Short mmCIF file of C-alpha atoms and ligand atoms in Angstrom, two decimals:
data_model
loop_
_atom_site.label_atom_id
_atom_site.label_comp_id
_atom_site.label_asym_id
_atom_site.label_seq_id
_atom_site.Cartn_x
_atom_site.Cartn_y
_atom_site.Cartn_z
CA UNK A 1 63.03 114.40 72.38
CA UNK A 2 63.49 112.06 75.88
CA UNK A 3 64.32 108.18 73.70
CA UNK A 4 65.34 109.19 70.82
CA UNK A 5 67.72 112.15 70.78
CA UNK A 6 70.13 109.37 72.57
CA UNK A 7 70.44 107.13 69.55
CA UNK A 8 70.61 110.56 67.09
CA UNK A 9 73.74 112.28 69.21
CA UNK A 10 76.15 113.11 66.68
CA UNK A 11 78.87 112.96 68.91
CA UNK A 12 78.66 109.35 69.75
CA UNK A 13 77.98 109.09 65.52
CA UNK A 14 81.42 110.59 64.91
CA UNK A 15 82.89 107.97 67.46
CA UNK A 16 81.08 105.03 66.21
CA UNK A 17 82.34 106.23 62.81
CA UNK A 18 85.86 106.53 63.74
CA UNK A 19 85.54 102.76 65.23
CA UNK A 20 84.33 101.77 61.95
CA UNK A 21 86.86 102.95 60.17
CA UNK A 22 89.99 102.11 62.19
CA UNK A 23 88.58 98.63 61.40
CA UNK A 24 87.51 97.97 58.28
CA UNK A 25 90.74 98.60 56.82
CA UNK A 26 89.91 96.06 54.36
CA UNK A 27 86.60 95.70 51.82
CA UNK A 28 83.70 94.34 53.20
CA UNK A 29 80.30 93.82 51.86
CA UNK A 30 77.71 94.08 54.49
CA UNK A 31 73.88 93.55 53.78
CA UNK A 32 71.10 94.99 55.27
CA UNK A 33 67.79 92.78 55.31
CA UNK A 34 65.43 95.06 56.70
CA UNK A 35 63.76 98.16 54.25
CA UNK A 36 62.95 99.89 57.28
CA UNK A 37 67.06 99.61 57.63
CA UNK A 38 67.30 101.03 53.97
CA UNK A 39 65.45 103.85 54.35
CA UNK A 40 67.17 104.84 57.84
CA UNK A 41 70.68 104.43 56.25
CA UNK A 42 69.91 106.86 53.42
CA UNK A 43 67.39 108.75 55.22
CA UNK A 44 70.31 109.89 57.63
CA UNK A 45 73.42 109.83 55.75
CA UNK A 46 74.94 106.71 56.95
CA UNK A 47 75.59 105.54 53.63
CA UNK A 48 77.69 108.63 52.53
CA UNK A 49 79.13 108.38 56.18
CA UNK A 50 80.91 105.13 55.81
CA UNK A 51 84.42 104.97 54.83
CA UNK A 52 84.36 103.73 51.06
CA UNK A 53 85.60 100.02 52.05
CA UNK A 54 82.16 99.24 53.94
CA UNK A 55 79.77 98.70 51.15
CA UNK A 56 75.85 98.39 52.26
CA UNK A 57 73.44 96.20 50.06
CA UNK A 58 69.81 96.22 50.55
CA UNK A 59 68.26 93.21 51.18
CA UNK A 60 64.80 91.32 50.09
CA UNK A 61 63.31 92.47 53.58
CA UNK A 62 60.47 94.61 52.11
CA UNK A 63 57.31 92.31 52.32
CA UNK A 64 55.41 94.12 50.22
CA UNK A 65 58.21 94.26 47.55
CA UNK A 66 58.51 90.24 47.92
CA UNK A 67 55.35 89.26 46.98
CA UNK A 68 54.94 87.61 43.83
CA UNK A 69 53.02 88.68 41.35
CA UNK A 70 51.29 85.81 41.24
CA UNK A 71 50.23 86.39 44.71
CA UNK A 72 48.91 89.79 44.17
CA UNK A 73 46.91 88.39 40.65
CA UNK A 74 45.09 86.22 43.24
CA UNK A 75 44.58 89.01 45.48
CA UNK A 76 42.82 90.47 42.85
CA UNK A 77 41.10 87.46 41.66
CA UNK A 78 39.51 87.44 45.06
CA UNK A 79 38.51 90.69 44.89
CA UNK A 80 36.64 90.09 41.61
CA UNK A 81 34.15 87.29 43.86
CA UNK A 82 30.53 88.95 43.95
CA UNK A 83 30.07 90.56 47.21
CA UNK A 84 33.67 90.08 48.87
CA UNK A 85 35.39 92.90 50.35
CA UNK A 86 39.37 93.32 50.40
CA UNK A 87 41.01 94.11 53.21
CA UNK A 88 44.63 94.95 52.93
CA UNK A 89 47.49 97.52 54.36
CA UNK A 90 47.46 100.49 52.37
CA UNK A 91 50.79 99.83 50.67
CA UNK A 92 49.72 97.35 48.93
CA UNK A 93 46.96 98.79 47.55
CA UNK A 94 49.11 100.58 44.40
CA UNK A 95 51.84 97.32 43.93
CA UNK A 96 50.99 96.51 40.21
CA UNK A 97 50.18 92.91 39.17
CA UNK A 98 50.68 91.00 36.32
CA UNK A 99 47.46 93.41 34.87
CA UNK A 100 46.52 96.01 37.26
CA UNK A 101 46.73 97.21 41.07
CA UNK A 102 44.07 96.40 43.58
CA UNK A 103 43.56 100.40 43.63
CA UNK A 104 42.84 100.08 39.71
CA UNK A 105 40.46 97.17 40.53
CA UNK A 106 39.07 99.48 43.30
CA UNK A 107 38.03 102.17 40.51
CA UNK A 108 36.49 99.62 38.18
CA UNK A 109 34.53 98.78 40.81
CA UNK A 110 35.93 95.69 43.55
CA UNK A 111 35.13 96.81 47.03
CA UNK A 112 38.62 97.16 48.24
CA UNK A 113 39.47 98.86 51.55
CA UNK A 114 42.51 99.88 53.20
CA UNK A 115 42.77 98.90 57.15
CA UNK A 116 45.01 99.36 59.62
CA UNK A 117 45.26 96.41 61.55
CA UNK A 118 43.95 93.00 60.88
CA UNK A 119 41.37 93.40 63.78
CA UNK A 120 39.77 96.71 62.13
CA UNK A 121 39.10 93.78 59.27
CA UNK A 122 37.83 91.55 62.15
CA UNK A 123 35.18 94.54 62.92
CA UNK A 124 34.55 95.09 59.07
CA UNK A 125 33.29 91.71 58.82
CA UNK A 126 31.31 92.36 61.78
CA UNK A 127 29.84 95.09 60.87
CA UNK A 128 29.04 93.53 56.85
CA UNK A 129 27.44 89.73 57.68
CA UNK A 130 26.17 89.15 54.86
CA UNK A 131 29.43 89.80 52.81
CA UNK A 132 33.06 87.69 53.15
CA UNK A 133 36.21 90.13 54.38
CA UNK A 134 39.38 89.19 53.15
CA UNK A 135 42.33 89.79 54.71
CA UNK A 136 45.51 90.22 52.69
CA UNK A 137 47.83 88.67 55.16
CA UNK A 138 50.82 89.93 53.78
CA UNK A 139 54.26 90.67 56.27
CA UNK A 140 57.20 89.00 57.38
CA UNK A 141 57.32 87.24 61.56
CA UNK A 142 56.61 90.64 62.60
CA UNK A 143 53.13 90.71 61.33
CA UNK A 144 52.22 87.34 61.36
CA UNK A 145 51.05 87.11 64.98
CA UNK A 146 48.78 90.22 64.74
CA UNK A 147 47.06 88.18 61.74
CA UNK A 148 47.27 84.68 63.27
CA UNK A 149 45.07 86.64 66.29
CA UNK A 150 43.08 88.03 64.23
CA UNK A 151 41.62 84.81 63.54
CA UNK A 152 41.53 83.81 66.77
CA UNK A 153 39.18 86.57 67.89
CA UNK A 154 37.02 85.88 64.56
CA UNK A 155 36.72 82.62 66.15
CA UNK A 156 36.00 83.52 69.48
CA UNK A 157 33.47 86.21 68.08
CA UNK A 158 32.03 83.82 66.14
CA UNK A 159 32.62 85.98 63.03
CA UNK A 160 32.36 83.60 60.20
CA UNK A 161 32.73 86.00 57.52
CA UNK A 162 36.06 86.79 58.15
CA UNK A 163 39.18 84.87 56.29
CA UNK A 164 42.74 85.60 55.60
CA UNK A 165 44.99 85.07 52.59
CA UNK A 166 47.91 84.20 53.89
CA UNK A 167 50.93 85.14 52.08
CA UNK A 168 53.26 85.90 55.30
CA UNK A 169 57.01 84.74 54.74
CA UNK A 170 59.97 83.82 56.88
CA UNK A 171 63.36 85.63 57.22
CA UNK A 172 65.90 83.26 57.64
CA UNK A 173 65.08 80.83 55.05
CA UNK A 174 65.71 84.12 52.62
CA UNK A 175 68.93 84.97 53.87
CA UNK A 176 70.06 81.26 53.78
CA UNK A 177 68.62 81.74 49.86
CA UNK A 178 70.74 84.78 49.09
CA UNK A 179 74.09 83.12 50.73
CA UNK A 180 73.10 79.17 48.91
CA UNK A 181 72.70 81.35 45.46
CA UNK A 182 76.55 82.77 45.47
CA UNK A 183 75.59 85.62 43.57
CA UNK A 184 76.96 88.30 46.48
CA UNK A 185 79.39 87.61 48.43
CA UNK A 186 78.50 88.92 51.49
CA UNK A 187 80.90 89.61 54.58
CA UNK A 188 78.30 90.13 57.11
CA UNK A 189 74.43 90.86 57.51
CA UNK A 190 73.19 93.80 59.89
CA UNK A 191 69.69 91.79 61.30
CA UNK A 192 66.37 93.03 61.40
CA UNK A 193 65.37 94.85 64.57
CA UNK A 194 61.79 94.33 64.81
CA UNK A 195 61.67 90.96 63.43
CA UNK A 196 64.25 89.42 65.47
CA UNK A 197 62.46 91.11 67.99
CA UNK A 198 59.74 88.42 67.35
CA UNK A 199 62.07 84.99 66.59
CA UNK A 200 65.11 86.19 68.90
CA UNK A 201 68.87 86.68 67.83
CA UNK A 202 69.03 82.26 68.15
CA UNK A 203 66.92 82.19 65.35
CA UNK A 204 70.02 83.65 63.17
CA UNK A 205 72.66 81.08 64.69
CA UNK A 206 72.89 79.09 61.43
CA UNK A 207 74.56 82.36 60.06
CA UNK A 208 77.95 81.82 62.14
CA UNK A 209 77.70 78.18 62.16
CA UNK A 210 76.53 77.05 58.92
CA UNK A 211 78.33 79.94 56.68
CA UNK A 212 81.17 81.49 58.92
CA UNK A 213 79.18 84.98 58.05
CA UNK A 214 78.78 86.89 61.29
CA UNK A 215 75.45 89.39 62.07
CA UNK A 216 74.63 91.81 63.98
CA UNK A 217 70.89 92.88 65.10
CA UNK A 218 69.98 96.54 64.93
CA UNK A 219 67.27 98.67 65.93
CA UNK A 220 66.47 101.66 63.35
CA UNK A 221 67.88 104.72 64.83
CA UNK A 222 71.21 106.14 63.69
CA UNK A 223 73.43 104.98 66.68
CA UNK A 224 71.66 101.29 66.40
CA UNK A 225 72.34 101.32 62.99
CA UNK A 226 76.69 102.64 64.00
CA UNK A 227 76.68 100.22 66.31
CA UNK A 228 75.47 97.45 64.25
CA UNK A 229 78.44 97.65 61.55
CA UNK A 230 81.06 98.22 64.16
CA UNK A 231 80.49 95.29 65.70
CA UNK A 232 80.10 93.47 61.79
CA UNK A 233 83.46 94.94 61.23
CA UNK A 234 85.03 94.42 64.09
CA UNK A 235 84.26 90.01 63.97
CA UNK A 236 85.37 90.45 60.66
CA UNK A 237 88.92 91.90 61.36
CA UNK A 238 89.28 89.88 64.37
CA UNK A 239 88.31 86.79 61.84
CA UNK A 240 85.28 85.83 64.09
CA UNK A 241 81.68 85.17 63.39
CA UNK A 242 78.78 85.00 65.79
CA UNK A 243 75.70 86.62 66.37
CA UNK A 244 75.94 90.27 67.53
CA UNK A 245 72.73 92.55 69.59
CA UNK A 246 72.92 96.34 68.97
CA UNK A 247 69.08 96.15 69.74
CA UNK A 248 69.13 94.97 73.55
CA UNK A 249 66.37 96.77 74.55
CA UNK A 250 63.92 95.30 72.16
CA UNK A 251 66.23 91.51 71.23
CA UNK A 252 66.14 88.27 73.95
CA UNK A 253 68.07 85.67 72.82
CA UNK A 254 64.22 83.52 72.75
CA UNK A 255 62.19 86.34 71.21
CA UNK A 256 58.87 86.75 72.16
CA UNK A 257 57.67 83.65 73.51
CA UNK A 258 53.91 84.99 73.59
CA UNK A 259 53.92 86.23 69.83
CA UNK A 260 55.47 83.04 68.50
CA UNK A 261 53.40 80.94 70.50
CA UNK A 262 50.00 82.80 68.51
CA UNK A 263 51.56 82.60 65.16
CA UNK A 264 52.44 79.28 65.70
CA UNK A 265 49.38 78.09 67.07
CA UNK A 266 47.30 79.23 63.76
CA UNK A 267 50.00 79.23 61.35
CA UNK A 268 52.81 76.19 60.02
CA UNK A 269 55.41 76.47 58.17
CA UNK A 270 55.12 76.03 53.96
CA UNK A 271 57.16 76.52 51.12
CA UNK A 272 56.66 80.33 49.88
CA UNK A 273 57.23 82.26 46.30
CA UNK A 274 59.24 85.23 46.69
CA UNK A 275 59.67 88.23 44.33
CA UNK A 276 63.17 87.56 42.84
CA UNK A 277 63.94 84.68 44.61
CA UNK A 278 61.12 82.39 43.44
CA UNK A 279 60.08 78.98 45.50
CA UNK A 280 62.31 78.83 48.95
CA UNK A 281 61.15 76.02 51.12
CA UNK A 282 59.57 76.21 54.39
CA UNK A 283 59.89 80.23 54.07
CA UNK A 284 56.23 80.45 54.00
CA UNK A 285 52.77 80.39 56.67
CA UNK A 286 49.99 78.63 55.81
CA UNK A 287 46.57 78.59 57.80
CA UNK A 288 46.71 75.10 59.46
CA UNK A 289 43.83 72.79 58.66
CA UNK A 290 42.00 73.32 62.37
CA UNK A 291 41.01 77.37 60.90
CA UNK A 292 40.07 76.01 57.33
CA UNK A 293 37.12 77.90 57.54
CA UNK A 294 39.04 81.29 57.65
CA UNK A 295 41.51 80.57 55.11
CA UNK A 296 40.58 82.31 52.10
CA UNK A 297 42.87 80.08 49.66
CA UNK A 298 40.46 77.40 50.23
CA UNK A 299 37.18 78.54 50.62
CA UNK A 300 37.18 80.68 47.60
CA UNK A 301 39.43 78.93 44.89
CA UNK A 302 39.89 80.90 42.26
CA UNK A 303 41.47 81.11 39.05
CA UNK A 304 44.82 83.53 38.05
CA UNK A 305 45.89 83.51 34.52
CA UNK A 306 49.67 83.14 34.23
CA UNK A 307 51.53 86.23 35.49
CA UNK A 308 54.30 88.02 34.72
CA UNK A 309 56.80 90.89 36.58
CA UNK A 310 56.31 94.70 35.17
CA UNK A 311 58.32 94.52 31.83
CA UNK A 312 61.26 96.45 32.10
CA UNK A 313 61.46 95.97 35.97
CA UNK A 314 64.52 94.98 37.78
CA UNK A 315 62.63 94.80 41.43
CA UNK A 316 64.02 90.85 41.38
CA UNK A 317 67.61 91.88 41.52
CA UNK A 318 67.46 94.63 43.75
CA UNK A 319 65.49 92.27 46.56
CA UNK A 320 68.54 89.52 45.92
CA UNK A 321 71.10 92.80 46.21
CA UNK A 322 72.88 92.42 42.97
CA UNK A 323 71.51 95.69 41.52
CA UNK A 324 71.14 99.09 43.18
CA UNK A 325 68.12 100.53 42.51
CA UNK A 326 70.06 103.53 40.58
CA UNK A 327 70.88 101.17 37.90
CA UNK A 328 67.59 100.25 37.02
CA UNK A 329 66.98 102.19 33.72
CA UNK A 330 63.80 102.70 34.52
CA UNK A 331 64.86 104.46 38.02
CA UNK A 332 63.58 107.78 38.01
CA UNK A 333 63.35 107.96 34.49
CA UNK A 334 60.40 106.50 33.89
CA UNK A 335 59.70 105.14 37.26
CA UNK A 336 58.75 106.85 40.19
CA UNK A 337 56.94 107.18 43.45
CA UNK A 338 54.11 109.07 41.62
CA UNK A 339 54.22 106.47 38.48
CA UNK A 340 55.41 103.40 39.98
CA UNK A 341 56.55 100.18 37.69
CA UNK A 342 57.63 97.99 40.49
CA UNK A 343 56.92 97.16 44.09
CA UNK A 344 60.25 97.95 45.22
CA UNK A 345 58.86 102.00 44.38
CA UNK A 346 55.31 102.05 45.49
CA UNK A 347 56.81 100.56 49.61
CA UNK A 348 57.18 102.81 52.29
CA UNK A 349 59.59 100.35 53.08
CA UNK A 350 61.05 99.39 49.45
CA UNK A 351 64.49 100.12 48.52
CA UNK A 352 63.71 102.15 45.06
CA UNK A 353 61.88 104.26 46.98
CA UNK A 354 64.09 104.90 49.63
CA UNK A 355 67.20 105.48 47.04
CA UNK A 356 64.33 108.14 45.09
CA UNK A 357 63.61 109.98 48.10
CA UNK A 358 67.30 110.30 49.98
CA UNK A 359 69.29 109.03 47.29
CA UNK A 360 72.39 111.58 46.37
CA UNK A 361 73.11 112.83 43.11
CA UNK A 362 75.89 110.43 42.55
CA UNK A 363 73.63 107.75 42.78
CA UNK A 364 71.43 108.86 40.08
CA UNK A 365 74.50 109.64 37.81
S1 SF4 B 1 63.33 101.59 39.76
FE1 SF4 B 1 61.20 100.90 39.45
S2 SF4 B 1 61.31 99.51 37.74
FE2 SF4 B 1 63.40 99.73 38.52
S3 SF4 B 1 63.66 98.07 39.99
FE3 SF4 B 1 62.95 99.86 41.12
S4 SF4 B 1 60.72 99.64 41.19
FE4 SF4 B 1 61.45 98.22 39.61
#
């Protein structure tokens, strides 16, 4: 298959492997942000592959894993208002709240629909104008600017039915969380491909300069993924940090000028609650005050009794990488993809998930 078979060659694997491990002669502790990173590093081996002093962490990048409970009671809450109609990505249709999913609010009766892109919600409010749509705007940078024009065509439509919840959080503010709490010790971070797509390797400067912990950006094919943590390894032996591009032909330096400039226009930066990693400032986008009329925190207040996490679940750890999912006593046991407890399980893109479906025995010893 012309595009892809070139990043799957297992000859070039076996070199990039070799390169690896003539390197990392020493530990080091490399996390990966991205879930879509996750699954591709169990998915195809590249976990087993690694000589035993490169150990991989998964990260908190799994945005429908990092919303907070809290955020999905609301969800709910809104769902609840006479005559609204949820919008949301199917994923996080089954992430339990504090009570219930939106699916088991669905089958007592909330209209709750999945979409697939926040404009098939912008044509769903079209089509109902008598009824609000709310869109769950839920997603890290790369979502964001689909949402923020979302509203923008509402606007130019003159679809006033249409709002957004915004709930879409920044990257590097949860890195610079993870590294500020102490709790891993992290030698290096393989970046997120499509996200850095968006904000540009720059964006990740801080890394080198503010902690001496180098990066590396990576796309999500095998040999993107290789290259990523040879070039992590190799500033580590040689003692350097800086940021590294394995994803050239997606990564500029700037990112997309065109996507920030949308997000930005509708969106500014707030302080966010995470899954795990409660409040982190400024990691958070709010609807700015000139599209008030489409932000559904304001025009439909309502109220969510205190929540709570799944009892039992460890999701919080797992997102800050101090717990594989394997050791979660619930993991497989009593939680799985069919009978999920936690977010981190229900996620195409969550780490449980990805450690239920490619995880090796050994893990699940
Ligand atoms: S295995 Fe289930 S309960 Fe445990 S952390 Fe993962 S999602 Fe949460």
């Amino acid at each position: 298959m012309k595009f892809v078979d070139e990043f799957r060659d297992p000859r070039l694997a076996r070199a990039l492997l070799e390169r690896i491990r003539e390197r990392a002669r020493r530990p080091v502790r490399l996390m990966e942000f991205c879930g879509g990173h996750t699954h591709a590093i169990l998915r195809f081996g590249i976990r087993q592959a690694l000589p035993p002093t490169v150990e991989m962490l998964s990260g908190p990048g799994c945005p429908v894993c990092v919303t907070a409970a809290a955020d999905l009671d609301r969800a709910i809450a809104l769902a609840d208002v006479p005559g609204v109609i949820l919008a949301s990505f199917g994923d996080m249709i089954r992430v339990p709240g504090s009570r219930e999913s939106l699916q088991q609010a669905k089958a007592r009766g909330a209209d709750v629909r999945v979409v697939y892109s926040p404009l098939d919600a912008v044509r769903l409010a079209e089509q109902n104008p008598s009824r609000p749509v709310i869109f769950l705007g839920v997603g890290f940078e790369t979502t964001a600017p689909g949402v923020a024009a979302s509203i923008l065509d509402a606007r130019t439509r003159n679809v006033r039915n249409y709002y957004v919840l915004g709930l879409h959080k920044l990257t590097p503010p949860a890195t610079r969380a993870i590294l500020d709490s102490g709790e891993v010790n992290l030698s290096g971070v393989l970046g997120p491909g499509h996200v850095t797509t968006v904000i540009g390797t720059d964006a990740w400067g801080f890394l080198p300069r503010e902690y001496g912990v180098p990066i590396a950006v990576a796309g999500f094919e095998p040999l993107d993924i290789l290259r990523g943590i040879a070039m992590l390894v190799e500033q580590i032996a040689a003692g350097e940090a800086r940021v590294d591009n394995a994803y050239s032909r997606s990564v500029l330096p700037e990112g997309n000028r065109a996507a920030l400039d949308v997000m930005n226009r509708v969106f500014e930066v707030a302080d966010a609650e995470w899954r795990g990693l409660g409040v982190i400032p400024a990691s958070g986008l709010r609807i700015r005050a000139e599209f008030a009329a489409h932000d559904a925190a304001g025009v439909f207040p309502v109220d969510a009794t205190p929540s709570r996490e799944p009892p039992g679940c460890r999701c919080g750890d797992v997102l800050r990488g101090v717990l594989a999912p394997p050791s979660c006593p619930l993991f497989r046991k009593v939680c799985t993809p069919e009978n999920p407890v936690g977010p981190c399980m229900v996620s195409a893109e969550g780490a449980c998930a990805a450690y239920y479906q490619y995880g090796g025995a050994a893990d699940e010893a």
